[in-house]
Short mmCIF file of C-alpha atoms in Angstrom, two decimals:
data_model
loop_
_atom_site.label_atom_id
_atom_site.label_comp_id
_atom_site.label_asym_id
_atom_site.label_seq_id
_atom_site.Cartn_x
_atom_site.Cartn_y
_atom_site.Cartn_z
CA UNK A 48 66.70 11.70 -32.87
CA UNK A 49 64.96 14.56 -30.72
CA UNK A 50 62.19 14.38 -34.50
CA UNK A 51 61.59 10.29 -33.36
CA UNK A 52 60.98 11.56 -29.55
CA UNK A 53 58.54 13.99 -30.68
CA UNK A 54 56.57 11.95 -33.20
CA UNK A 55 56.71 8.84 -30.61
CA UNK A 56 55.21 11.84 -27.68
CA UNK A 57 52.73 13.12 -30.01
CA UNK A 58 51.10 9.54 -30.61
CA UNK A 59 50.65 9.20 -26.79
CA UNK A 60 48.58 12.05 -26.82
CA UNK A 61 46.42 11.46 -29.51
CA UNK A 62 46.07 7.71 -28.06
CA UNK A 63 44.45 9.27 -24.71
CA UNK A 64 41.78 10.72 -26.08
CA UNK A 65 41.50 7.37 -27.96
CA UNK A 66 41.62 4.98 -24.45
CA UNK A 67 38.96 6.97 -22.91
CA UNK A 68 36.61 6.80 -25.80
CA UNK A 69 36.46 2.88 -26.01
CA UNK A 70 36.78 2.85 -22.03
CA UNK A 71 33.23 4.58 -21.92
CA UNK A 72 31.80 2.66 -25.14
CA UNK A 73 32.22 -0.67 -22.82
CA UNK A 74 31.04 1.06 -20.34
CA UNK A 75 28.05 2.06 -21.65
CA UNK A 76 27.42 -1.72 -23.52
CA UNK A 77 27.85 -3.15 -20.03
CA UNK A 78 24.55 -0.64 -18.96
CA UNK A 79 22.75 -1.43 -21.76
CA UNK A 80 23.28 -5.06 -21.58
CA UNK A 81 22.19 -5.53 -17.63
CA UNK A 82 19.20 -3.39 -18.09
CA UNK A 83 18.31 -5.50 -20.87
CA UNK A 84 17.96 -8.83 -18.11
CA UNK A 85 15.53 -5.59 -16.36
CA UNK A 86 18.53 -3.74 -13.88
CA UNK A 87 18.32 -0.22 -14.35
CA UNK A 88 21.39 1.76 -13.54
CA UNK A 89 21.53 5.47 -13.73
CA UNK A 90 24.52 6.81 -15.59
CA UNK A 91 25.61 9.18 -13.56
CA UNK A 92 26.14 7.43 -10.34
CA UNK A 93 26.23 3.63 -11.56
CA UNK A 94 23.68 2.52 -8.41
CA UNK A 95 20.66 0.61 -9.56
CA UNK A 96 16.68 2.39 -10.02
CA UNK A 97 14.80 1.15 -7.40
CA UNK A 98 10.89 0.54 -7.09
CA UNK A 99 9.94 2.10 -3.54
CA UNK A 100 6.02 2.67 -3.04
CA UNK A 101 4.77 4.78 0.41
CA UNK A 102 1.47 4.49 1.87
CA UNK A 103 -0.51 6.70 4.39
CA UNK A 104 -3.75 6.65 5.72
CA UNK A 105 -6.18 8.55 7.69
CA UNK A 106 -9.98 8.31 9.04
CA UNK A 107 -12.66 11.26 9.55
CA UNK A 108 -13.90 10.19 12.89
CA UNK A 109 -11.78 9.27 15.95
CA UNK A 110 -14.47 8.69 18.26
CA UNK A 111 -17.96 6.77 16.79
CA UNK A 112 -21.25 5.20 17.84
CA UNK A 113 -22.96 2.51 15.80
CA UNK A 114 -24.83 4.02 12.69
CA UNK A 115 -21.68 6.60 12.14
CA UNK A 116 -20.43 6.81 8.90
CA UNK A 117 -16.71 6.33 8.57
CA UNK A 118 -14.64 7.67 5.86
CA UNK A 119 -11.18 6.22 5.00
CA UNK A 120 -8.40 8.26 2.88
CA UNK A 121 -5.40 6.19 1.60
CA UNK A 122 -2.74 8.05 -0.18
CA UNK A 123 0.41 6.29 -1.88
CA UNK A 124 3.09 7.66 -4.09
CA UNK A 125 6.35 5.81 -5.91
CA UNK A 126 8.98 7.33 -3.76
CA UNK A 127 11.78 5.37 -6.01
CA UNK A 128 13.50 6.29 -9.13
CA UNK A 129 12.16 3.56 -11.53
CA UNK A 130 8.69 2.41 -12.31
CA UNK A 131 6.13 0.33 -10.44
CA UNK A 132 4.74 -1.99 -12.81
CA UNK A 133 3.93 -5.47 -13.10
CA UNK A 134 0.12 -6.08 -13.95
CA UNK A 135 -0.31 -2.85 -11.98
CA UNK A 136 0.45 -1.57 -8.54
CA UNK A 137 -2.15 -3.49 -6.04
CA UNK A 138 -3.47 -1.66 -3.50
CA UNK A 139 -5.49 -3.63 -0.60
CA UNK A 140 -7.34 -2.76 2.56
CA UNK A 141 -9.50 -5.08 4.75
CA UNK A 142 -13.14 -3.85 6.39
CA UNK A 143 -13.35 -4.55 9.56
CA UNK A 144 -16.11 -6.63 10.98
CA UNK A 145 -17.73 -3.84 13.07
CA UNK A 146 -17.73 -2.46 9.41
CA UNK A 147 -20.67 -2.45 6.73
CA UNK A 148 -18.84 -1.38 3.26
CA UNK A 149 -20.95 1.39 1.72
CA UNK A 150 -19.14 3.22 -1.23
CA UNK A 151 -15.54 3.77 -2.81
CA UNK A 152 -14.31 6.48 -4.75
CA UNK A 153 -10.67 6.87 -6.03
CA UNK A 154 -7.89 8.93 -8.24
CA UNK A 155 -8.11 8.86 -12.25
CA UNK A 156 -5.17 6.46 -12.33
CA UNK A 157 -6.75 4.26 -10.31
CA UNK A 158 -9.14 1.44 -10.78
CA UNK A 159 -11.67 -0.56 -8.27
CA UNK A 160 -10.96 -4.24 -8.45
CA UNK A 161 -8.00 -5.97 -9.94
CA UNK A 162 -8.03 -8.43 -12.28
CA UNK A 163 -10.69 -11.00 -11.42
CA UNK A 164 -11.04 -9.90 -8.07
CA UNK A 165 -13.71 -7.45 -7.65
CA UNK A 166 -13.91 -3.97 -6.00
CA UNK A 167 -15.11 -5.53 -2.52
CA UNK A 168 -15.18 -9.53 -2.18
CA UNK A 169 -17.35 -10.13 0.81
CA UNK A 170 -16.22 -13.86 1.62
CA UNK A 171 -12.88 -11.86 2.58
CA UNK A 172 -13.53 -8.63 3.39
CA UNK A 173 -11.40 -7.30 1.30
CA UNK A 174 -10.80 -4.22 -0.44
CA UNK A 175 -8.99 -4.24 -3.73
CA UNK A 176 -7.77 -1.40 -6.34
CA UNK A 177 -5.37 -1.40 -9.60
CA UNK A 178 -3.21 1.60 -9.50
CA UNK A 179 -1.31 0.96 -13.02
CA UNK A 180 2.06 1.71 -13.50
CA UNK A 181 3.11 3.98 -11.31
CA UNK A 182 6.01 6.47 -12.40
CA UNK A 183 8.78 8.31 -9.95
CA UNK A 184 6.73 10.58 -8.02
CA UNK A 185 3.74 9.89 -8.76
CA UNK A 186 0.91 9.40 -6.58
CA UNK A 187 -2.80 8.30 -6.12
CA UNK A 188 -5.48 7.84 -3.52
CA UNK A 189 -8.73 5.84 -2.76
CA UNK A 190 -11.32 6.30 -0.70
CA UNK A 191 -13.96 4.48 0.83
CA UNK A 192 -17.22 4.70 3.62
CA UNK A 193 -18.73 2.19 6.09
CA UNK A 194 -21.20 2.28 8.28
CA UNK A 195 -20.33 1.30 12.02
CA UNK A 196 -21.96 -1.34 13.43
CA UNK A 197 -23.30 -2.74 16.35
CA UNK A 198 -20.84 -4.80 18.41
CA UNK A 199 -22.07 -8.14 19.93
CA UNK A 200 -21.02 -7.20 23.64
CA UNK A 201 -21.60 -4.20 24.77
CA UNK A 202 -18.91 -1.51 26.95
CA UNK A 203 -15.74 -0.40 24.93
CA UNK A 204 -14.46 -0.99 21.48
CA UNK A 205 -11.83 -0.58 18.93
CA UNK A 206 -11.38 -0.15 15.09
CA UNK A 207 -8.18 -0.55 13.75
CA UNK A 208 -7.56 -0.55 10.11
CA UNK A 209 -4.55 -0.73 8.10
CA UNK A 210 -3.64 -0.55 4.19
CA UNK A 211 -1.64 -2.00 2.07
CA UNK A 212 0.39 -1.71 -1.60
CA UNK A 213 2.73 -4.15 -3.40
CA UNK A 214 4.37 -4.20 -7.04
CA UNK A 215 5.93 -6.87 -9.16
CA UNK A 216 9.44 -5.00 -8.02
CA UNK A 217 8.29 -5.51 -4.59
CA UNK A 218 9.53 -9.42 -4.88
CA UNK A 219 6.51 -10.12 -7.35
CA UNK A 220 4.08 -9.01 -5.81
CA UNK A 221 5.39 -10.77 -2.38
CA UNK A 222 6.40 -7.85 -0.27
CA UNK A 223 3.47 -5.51 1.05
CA UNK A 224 4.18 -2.03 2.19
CA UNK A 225 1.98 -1.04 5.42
CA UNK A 226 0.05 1.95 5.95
CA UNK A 227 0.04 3.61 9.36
CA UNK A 228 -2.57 2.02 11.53
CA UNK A 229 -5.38 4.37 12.57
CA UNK A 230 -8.40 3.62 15.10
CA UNK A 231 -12.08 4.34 15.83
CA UNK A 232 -12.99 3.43 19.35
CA UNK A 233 -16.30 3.92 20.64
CA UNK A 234 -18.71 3.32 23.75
CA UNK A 235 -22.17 1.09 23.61
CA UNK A 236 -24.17 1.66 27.02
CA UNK A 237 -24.70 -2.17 29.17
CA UNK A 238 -28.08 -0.42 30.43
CA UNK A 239 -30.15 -2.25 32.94
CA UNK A 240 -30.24 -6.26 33.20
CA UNK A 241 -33.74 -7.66 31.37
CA UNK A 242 -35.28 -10.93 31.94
CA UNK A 243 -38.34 -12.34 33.22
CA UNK A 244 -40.06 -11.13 35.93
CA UNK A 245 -40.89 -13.11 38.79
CA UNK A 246 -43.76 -12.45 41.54
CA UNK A 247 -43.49 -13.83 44.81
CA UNK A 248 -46.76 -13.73 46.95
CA UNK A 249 -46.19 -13.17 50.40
CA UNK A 250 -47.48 -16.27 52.41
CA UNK A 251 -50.41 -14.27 54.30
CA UNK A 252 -51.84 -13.60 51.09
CA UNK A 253 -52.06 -17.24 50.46
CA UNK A 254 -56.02 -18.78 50.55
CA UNK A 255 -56.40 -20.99 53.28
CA UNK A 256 -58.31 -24.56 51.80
CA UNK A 257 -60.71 -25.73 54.03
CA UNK A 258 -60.47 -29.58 54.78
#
């Protein structure tokens, strides 16, 4: 009797090890076979990778006249813990109309333009990079110069400008991340009124006509 208790004990034990063997093997076919529909869980923890992007932005002058030069930084980084992909990261920014576009220059995993749209497309005045796949933690910039213009009215004015990033993660492509918004204002003089100028003759300086 007490040699059937002991064989019937020792086949628990050896059936534990056993359990918790296929009890991971699902659980590990259930991983695989969600990230295959493009979910990606992290083993450890079981929560999902996530796509997160994070802009910034800054400008070299505060304060500017017309004929400044302004110089834009945008820096962005994939704060997440899963890849940015899609047909590559899009980053976007939009010259203002007190703005003349001048140059660009940007980070060696970055590209000017994206797809068919070009670097700069004037009709919009928009500003448009390809910033690949973008990895956890890694980062890029752009930068760009313009020339300020002239405004139509003179007395006070303001430029504001504000960037913007997006992924295929991002609900394809749907979902834009902002930049912080940064501003140039500046001060054009009304100076004196001009028009024509008008002479009135003082009636003693009149000719009399002799009838």
């Amino acid at each position: 009797m007490n040699f059937l208790q002991n064989y019937r004990q020792r086949q628990k034990r050896e059936a534990k090890p056993l359990f918790a063997a296929i009890s991971l093997g699902l659980v590990l076919a259930q991983i695989v076979f969600v990230g295959f529909y493009g979910i990606e869980y992290t083993l450890a923890t079981g929560t999902p990778k996530e796509c997160k992007l994070e802009i910034t932005k800054t400008v070299d002058k505060t304060t500017a006249q017309p004929g400044d030069t302004l110089t834009y930084t945008i820096n962005f980084k994939n704060i997440g813990t899963a890849d940015c992909t899609g047909g590559g990261v899009k980053v976007r920014d939009i010259v203002d109309p007190l703005l003349q576009f001048q140059s660009a220059q940007n980070s060696n995993n970055v590209d000017p333009g994206y797809g068919s749209a070009p670097l700069y497309k004037v009709s919009s005045r928009t500003l448009n990079w390809n910033a690949h796949e973008l990895t956890p933690g890694e980062s890029g910039w752009v930068k760009w110069t313009a020339k300020v213009l002239a405004p139509k009215n003179c007395g006070a004015f303001d430029i504001p400008n504000t960037a913007h990033i997006t992924a295929q993660e991002l609900n394809d492509f749907r979902t834009w991340v902002d930049s912080n918004t940064v501003h140039t204002t500046g001060d054009v003089s009304c100076g004196p009124t001009t028009g024509k100028l008008i002479v009135i003759t003082p009636p003693a300086m009149i000719p009399k006509i002799e009838e």
